[in-house]
XYZ file of C-alpha atoms in Angstrom:
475
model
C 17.908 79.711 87.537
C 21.184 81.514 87.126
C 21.368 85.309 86.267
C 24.808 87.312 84.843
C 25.421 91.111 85.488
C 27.537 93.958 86.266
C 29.611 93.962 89.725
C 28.764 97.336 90.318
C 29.711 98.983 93.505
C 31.396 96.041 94.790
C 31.161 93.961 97.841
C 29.726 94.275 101.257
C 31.345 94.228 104.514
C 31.006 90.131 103.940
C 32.168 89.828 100.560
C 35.725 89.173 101.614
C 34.850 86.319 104.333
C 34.519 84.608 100.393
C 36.928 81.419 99.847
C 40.119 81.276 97.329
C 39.647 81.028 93.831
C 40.311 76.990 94.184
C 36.436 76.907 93.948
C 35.982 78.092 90.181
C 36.537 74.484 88.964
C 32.964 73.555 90.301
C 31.395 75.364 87.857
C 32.319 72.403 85.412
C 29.448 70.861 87.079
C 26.915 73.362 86.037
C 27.937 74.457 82.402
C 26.198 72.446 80.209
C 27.297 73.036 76.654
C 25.730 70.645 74.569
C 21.997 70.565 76.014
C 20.834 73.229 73.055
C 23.037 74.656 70.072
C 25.586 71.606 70.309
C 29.012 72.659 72.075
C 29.762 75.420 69.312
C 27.709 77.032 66.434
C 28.549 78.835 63.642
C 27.418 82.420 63.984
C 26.995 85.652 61.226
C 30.267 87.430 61.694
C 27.829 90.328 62.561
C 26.589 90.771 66.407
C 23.274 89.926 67.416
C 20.789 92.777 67.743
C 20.482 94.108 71.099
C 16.752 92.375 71.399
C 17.982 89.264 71.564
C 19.677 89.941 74.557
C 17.055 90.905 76.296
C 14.493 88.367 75.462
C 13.116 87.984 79.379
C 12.808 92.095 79.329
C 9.319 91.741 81.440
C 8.964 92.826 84.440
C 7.532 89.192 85.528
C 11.200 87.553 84.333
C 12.404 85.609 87.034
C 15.766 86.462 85.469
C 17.436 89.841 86.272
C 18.395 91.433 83.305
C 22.398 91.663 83.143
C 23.815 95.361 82.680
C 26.365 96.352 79.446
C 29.719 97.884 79.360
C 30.607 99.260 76.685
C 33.677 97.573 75.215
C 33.265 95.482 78.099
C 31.019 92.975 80.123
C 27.773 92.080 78.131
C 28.971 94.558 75.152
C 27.073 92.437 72.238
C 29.217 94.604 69.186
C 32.484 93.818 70.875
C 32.057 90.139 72.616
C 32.545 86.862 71.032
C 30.974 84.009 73.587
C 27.371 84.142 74.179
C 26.422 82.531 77.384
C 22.557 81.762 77.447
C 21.409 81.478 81.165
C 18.242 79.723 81.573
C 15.635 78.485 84.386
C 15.503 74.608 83.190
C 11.857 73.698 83.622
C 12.337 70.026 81.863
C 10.824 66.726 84.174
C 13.645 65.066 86.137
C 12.662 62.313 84.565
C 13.502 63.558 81.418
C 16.193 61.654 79.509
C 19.418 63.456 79.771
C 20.084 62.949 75.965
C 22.465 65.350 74.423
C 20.391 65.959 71.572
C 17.234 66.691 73.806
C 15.806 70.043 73.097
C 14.268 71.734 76.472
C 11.540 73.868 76.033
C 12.148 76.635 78.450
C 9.932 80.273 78.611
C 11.023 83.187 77.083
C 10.461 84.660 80.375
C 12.959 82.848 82.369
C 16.121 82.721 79.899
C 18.458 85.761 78.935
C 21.780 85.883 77.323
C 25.229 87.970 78.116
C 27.874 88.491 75.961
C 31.289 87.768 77.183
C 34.805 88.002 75.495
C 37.056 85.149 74.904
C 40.495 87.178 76.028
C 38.976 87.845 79.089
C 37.741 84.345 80.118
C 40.788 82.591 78.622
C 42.505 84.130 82.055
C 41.020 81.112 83.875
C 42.137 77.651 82.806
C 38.946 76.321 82.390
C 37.556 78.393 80.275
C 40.797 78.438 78.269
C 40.691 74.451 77.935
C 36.687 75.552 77.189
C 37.254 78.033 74.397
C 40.786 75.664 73.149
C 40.652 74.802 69.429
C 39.503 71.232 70.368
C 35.733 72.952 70.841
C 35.882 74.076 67.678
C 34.234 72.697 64.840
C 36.674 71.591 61.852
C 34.179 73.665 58.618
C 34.875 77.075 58.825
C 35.660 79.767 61.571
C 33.554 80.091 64.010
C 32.864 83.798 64.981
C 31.252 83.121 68.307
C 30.629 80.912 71.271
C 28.159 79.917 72.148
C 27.095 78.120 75.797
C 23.640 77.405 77.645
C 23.565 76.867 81.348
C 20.880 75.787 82.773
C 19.902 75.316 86.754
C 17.636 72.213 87.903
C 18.172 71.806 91.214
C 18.895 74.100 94.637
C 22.820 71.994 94.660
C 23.624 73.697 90.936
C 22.576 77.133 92.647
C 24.955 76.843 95.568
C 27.598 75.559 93.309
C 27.781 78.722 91.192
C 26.939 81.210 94.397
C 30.037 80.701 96.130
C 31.761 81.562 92.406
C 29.448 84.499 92.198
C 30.161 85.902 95.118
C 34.287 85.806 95.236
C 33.748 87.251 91.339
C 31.812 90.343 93.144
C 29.218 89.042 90.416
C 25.989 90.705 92.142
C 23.157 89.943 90.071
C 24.141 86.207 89.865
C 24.197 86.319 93.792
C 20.737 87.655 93.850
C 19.489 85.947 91.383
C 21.124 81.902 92.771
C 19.831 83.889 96.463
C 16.070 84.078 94.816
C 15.800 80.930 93.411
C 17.028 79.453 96.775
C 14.314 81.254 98.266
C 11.966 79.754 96.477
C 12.937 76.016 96.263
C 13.457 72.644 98.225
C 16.569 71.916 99.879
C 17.573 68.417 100.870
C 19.089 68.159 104.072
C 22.633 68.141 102.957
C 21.628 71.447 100.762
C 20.114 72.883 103.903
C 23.589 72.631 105.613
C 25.306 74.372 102.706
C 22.850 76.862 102.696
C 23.339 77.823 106.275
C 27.481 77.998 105.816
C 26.375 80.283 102.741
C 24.630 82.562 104.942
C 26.920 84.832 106.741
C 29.047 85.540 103.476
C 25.802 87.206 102.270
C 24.417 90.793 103.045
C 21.567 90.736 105.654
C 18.958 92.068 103.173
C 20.130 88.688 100.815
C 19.934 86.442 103.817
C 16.831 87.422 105.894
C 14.555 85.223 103.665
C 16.691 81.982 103.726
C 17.481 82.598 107.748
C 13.103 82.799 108.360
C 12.955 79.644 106.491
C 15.464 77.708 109.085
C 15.409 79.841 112.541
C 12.602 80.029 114.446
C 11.849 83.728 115.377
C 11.233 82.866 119.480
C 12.580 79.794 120.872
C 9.147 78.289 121.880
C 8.161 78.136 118.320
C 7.983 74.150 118.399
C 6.027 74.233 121.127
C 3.401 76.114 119.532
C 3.479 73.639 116.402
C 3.402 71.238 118.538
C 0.284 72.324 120.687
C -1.602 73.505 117.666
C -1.122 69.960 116.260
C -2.421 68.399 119.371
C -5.438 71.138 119.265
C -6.022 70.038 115.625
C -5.407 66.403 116.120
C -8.148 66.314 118.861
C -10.902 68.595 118.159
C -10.817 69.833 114.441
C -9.343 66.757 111.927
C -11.895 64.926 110.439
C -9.915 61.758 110.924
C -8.799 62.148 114.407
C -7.739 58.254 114.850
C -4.978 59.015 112.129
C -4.193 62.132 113.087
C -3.646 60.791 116.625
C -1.561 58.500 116.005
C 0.515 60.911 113.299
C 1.027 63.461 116.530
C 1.450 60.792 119.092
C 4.526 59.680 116.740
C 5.446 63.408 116.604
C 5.492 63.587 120.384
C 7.350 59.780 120.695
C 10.707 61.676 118.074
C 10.583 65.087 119.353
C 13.926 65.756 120.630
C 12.982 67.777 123.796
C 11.301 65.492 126.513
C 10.390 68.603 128.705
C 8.778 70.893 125.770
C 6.479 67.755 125.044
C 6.447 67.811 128.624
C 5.061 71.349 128.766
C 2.993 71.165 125.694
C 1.091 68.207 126.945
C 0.457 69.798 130.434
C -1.143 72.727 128.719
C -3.579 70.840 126.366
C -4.006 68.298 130.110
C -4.884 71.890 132.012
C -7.668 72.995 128.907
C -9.269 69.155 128.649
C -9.721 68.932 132.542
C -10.630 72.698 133.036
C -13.616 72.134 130.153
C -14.604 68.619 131.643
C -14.922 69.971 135.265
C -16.907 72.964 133.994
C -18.957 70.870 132.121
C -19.832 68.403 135.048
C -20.049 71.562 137.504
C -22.697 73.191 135.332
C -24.770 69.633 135.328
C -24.402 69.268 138.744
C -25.455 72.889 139.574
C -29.239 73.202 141.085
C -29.910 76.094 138.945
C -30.005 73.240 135.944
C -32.659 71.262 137.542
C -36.326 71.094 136.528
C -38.371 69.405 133.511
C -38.074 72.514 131.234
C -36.829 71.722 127.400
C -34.187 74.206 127.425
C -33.112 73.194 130.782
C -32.931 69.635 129.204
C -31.130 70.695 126.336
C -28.597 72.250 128.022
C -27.700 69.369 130.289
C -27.511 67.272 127.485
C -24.786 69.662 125.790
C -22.947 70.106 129.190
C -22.603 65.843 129.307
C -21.686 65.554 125.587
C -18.886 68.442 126.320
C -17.845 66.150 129.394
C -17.669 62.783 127.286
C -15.751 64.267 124.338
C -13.271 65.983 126.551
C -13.146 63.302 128.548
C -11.761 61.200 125.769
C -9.231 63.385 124.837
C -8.266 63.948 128.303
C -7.724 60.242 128.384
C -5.265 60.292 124.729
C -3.163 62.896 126.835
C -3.007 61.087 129.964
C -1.816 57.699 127.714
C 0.693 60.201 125.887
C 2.436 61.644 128.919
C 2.829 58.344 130.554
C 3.727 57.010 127.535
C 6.835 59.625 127.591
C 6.775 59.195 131.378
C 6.324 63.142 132.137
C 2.985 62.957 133.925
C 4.344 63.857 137.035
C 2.003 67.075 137.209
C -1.247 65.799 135.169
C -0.775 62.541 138.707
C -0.805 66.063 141.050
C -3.189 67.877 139.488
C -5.372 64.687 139.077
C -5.182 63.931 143.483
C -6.400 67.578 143.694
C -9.864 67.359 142.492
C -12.450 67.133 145.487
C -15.548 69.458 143.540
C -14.708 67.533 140.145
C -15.094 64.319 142.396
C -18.272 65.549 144.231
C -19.688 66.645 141.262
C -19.100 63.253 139.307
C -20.359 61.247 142.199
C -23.348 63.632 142.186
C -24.067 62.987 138.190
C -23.924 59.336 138.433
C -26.267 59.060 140.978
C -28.767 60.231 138.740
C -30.285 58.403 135.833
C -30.358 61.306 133.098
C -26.830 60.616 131.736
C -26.990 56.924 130.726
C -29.026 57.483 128.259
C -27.160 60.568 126.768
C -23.515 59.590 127.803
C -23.626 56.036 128.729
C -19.726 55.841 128.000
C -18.779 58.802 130.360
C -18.325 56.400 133.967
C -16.024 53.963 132.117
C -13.761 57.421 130.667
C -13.141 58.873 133.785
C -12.493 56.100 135.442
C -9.834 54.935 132.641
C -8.045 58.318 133.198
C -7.767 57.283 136.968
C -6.848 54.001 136.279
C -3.813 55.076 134.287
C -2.407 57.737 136.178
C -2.856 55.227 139.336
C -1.255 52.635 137.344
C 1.713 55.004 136.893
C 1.849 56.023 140.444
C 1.202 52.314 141.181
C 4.296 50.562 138.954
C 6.913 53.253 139.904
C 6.139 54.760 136.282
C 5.457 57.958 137.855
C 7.385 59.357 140.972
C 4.674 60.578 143.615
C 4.721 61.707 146.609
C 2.726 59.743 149.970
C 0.392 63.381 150.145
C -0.230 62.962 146.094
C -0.531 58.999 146.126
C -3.118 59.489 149.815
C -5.343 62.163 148.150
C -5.379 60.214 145.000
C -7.113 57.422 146.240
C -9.047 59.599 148.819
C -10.591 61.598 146.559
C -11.071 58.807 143.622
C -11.755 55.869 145.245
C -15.586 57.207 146.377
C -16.443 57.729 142.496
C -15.297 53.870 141.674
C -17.557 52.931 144.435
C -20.596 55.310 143.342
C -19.953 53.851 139.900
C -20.017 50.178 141.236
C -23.079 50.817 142.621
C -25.179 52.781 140.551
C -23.455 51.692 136.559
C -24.713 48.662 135.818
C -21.678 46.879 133.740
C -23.080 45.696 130.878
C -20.061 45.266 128.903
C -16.822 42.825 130.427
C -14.292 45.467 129.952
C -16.498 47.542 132.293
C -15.836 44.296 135.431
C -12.088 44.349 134.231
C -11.743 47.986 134.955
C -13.261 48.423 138.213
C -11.299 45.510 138.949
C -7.677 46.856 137.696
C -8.628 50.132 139.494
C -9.494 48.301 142.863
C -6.430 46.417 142.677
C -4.297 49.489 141.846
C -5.685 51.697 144.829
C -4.878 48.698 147.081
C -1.722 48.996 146.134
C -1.069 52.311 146.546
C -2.754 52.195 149.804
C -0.086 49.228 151.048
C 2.804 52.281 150.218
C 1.152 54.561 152.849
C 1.666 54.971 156.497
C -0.524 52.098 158.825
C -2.799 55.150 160.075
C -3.898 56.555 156.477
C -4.271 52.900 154.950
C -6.471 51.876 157.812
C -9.002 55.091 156.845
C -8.797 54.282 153.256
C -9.130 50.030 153.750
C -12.276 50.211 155.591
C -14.116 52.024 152.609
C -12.689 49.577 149.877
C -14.762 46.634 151.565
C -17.443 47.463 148.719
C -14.519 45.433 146.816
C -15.747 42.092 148.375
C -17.913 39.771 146.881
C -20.370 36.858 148.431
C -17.542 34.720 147.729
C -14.282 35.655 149.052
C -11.998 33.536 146.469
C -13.494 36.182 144.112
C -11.632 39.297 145.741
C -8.500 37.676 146.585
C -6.616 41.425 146.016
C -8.868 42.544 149.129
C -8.233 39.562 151.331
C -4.321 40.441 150.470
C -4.109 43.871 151.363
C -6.020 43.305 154.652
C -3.526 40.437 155.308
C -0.899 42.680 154.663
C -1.992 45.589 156.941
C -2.905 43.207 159.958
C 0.321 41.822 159.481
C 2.334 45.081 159.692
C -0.139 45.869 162.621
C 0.413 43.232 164.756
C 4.686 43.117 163.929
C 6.716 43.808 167.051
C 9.381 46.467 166.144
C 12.467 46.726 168.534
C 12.443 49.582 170.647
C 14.964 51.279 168.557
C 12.395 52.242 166.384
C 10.252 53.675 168.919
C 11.762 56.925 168.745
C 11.532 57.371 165.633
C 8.090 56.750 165.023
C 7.389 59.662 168.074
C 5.914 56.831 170.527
């Protein structure tokens, strides 16, 4: 959509940042003269009426209606070249077809009248207006052209010709229908070299569309995806996997960083609530609504468990779960109360799932503490397996694994605390050996990671050090 009017008042304070005339050859590229009336039509040697040139006269045009002068711009007794200036609302697959006849509304079209002596000052429209246009019957009285705007590049084609010309309501008019369009990303750029030769009432709708009005702005998108993602999208395995992808491109490793610690923080806080209220006496007895509500408390716990489990795999994933590894060696009551719950029987058959999800979220953050993934330090990687390794063993010995995958994960997590316990000092690994011995089996070739990290202590144990070791090691 293109508009025509009077310059008015003149420009702003930006108007003269506006380039050199050089630019007026672009508008080749957007006068289309042949798309309606042919390149010239014959005309009545008398002037239209003034209705005609104000077809779009509604207040719903999305064309401004362009101001007269008399003896001057838009004069329709004095001017000889019509210029019809329409919003082209054709398919882009339409065939481009000279003789094509676009159906356009009423309310998006208007027409200015222009004089020939005036535009012949430029050299294109003198080689436009040149006898060669002509046709060779008769004398033509008028001109007339139709231009026509498809696309946000034939609006920022014409704006930086409307605004050297001081042409206002052409500005506003390419400014509106930029407001209200796609732009590519090559448009996009253009738009935002556009912007400071524009007045700030012109500009403040394009600049919302491409600045973010606080700089944590993606952050928010980026957590209320994640929120959406995991509790509210009624396919959450695609939308999962759509924000995990989100999180893999984003450019900023520390906001995903701080966006996924945030959603980490509300998953743990509403699984640790959930197990606390279980585990709380005041929830004990035979009563229905008692029994109801411990019910709700463990379903709470095993969704948020599994989402708590899709962060943990993110954040490793991008290697920034440095503080969900802390926050996850800090949890003594969530540990008690866990070892508490799956001592009783209620939960397996409400939540028979929930042993095998916490104990995944262990195994992956000990896994990254374990491989080098994850940075920790010896207090973080001791109270890790402190405070985790008595749920593994509560869940050895009170979960029955039914399913194989349930075997293989107590055995990757025994294997992965033994590790971590080889990387602390001889004193804390002998505390923390002696209560992984529910790792051995009737048959010793079947715990062959427990005979090697006993081998490995009592081998450290019994090493004779020189004595210029002694002092440091205090002895």
């Amino acid at each position: 959509m293109i508009g025509g009017g009077n310059g008015g008042n003149g420009g702003s304070k930006k108007r003269h940042r506006v380039g050199s005339n050089s630019r007026l050859s672009s508008t080749a590229a957007v006068i289309d003269s042949s798309r309606l009336d042919g390149t010239l039509t014959e005309g009545s040697h008398k002037p239209l009426p003034t209705s005609s040139i104000r077809r779009s006269n509604s207040r719903h045009s999305f064309l401004p209606i362009a101001s007269s002068v008399p003896n001057g711009f838009n004069d329709p007794n004095t001017a000889d070249v019509i210029l019809r200036l329409y919003l082209d609302q054709s398919s882009p697959f339409d065939s481009d077809d000279s003789e094509t006849v676009v159906a356009v509304d009423s309310t998006s079209e208007f027409e200015i009248y222009l004089h020939s002596s005036v535009l012949r000052r430029s050299k294109y429209f003198s080689a436009l207006l040149s006898d060669r246009w002509k046709k060779d019957s008769g004398e033509v009285d008028y001109y007339r052209f139709n231009l026509a705007v498809t696309a946000a590049s034939k609006a920022l084609e014409l704006l930086p010709i409307a605004l050297e010309l001081l042409f206002e309501d052409c500005v506003t008019a390419c400014v509106r229908y930029l407001e209200a369009v796609p732009w590519t990303e090559e448009e996009e750029i253009i738009v935002l070299s556009i912007i400071p030769l524009l007045r700030d009432e012109e500009s403040v709708e394009l600049l919302a569309r491409v600045s973010p009005p606080k700089s944590d702005l993606s952050e928010e998108m980026l957590h209320g995806l994640i929120l959406t993602a995991i509790h509210n999208h009624p396919n959450m395995a695609f939308a999962k996997a759509f924000v995990a992808k989100l999180l893999r491109d984003f450019s900023s490793r520390e906001s995903a960083r701080r966006v996924l610690d945030k959603s980490f923080e509300t998953s743990l806080k509403v699984v640790k609530e959930s197990l606390e209220e279980y585990s709380s006496p005041d929830f004990r007895g035979d009563h229905n609504e008692t029994e109801a509500i411990q019910r709700l408390n463990l379903h709470t716990a095993m969704t948020n468990g599994r989402h708590l489990l899709w962060l943990i795999e993110r954040m490793i994933e991008l290697r920034v779960a440095d503080t969900a590894v802390k926050e996850w060696s800090e949890q003594t009551s969530f540990t008690a109360d866990l070892q508490r719950a799956f001592r009783d029987d209620a939960w397996r058959n409400i939540v028979p799932g929930l042993p095998a999800v916490v104990l995944r979220c262990t195994c992956k953050l000990a896994n990254a503490v374990a491989s080098g993934v994850i940075l920790a330090s010896r207090q973080v990687r001791m109270k890790m397996v402190k405070d985790w390794l008595p749920v593994l063993i509560v869940c050895k010995d009170n979960v029955t694994p039914m399913l194989t995958n349930h075997k293989s994960l107590y055995l990757e997590l025994e294997e992965t605390f033994l590790k971590i316990i080889s990387t602390l000092p001889m004193s804390e690994a002998q505390e923390l050996l002696q209560q992984c011995l529910s790792f051995s089996t009737r048959n010793v070739e079947d715990c062959p990671h427990l005979v090697s990290a006993f081998t490995t202590w009592f081998r450290r144990a019994n090493r004779q050090l020189p004595e210029m070791y002694d002092d440091l090691l205090g002895e």
